[in-house]
CSV table of C-alpha atoms in Angstrom, one decimal:
chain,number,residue,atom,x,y,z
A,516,UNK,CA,0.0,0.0,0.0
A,517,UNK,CA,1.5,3.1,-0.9
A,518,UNK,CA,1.8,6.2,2.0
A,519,UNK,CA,1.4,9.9,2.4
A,520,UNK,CA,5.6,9.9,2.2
A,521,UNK,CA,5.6,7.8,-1.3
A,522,UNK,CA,3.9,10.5,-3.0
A,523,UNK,CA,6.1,13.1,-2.4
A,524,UNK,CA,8.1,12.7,-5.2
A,525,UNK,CA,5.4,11.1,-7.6
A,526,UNK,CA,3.5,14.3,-6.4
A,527,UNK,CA,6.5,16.7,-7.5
A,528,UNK,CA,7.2,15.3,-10.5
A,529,UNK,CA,3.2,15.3,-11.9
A,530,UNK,CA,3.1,19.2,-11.1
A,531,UNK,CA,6.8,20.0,-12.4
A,532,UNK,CA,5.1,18.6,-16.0
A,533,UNK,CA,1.8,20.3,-15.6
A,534,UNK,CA,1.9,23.7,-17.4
A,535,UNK,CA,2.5,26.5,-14.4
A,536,UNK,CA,3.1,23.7,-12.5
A,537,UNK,CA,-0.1,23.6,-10.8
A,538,UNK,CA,-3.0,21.1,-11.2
A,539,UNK,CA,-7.1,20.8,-9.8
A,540,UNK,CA,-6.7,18.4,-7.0
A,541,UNK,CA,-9.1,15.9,-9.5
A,542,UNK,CA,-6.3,16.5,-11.9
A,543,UNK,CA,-3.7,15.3,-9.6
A,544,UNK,CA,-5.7,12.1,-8.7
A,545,UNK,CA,-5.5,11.2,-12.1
A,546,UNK,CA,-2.4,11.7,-12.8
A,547,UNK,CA,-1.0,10.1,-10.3
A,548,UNK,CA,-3.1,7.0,-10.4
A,549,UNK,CA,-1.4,6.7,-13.9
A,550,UNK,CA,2.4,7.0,-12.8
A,551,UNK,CA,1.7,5.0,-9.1
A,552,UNK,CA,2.4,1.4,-8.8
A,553,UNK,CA,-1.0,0.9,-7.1
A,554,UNK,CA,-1.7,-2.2,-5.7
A,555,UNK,CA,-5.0,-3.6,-4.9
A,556,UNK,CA,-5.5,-2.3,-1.1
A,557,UNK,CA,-5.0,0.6,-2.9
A,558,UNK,CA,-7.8,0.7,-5.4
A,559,UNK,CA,-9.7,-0.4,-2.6
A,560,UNK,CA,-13.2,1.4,-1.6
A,561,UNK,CA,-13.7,3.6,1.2
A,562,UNK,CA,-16.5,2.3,3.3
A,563,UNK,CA,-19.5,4.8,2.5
A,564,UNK,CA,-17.2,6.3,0.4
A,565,UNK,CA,-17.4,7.3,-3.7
A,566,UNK,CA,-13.7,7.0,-4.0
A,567,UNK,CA,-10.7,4.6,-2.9
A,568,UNK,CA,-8.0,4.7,-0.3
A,569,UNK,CA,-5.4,5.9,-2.6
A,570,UNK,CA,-7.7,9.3,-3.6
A,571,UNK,CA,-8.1,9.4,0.3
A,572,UNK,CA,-4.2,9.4,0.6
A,573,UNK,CA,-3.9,11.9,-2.3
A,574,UNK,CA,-6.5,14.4,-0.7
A,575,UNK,CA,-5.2,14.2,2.5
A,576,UNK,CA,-2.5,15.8,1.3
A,577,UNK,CA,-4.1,18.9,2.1
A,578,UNK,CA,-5.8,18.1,4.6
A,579,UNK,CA,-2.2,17.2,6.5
A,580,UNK,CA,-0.7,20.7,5.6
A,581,UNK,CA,0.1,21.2,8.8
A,582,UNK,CA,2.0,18.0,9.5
A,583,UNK,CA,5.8,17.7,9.9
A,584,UNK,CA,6.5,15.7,6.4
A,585,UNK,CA,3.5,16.9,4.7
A,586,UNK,CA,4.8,18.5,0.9
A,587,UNK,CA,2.9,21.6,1.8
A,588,UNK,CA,4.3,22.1,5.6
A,589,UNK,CA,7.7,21.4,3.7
A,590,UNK,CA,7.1,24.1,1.3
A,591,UNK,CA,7.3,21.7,-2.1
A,592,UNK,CA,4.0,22.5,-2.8
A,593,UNK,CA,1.5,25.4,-2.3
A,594,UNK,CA,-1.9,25.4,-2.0
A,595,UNK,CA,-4.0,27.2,-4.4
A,596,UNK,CA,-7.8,27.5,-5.0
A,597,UNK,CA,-8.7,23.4,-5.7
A,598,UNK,CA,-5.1,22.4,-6.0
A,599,UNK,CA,-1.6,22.1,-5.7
A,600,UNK,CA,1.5,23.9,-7.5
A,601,UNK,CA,4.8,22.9,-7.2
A,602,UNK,CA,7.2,25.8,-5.3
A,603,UNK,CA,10.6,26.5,-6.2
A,604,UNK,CA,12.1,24.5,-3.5
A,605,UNK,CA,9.8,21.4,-5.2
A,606,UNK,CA,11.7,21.6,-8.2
A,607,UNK,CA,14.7,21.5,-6.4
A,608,UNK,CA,13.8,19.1,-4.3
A,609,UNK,CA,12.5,17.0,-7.3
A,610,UNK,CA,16.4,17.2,-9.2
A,611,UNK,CA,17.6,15.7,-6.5
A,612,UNK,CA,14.9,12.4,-6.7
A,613,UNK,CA,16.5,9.1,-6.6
A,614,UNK,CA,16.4,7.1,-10.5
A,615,UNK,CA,13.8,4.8,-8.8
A,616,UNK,CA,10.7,5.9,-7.4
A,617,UNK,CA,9.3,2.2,-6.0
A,618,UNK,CA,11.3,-0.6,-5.8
């Protein structure tokens, strides 16, 4: 099951190709979902829930903004109105990315 963490750098590297770097938070579901090696806990159904546990992960990356780890406490990312764009220390912190993601 892929965590909060493992998206940091999937996360980074979706917004660095999005044009301004910023993407709808819908966008960013998607796009992730096609770069993720998602697993089937992942895919999984929220209980009384229209979506999965890996959207849940996804959203809560705003809703954890002000967690130690989080990319938006960190400053990769900013919040903007229904999304995410990658800040300047994002890109940086994307160059640095190890050549393998997931193992």
């Amino acid at each position: 099951m892929i965590t909060e963490s493992e998206l940091t750098y999937p996360t980074l590297g979706v917004l660095a190709d999005a044009p301004g770097g910023k993407l709808a938070t819908t966008e960013l579901r998607e796009a992730l979902k096609e770069v993720l090696p998602l697993k089937e806990s992942d895919v999984e159904p929220l209980a009384g829930r229209p979506d999965t546990k890996i959207d849940q992960r996804i959203r809560n990356m705003k809703s954890h903004k002000k967690s130690v780890g989080n990319v938006i406490f960190e400053g990769l990312v900013e919040e903007v109105p229904r999304g995410f764009k990658i800040t300047d220390k994002g890109r940086r912190h994307l160059a640095r990315r190890p050549e393998t993601l997931f193992d």
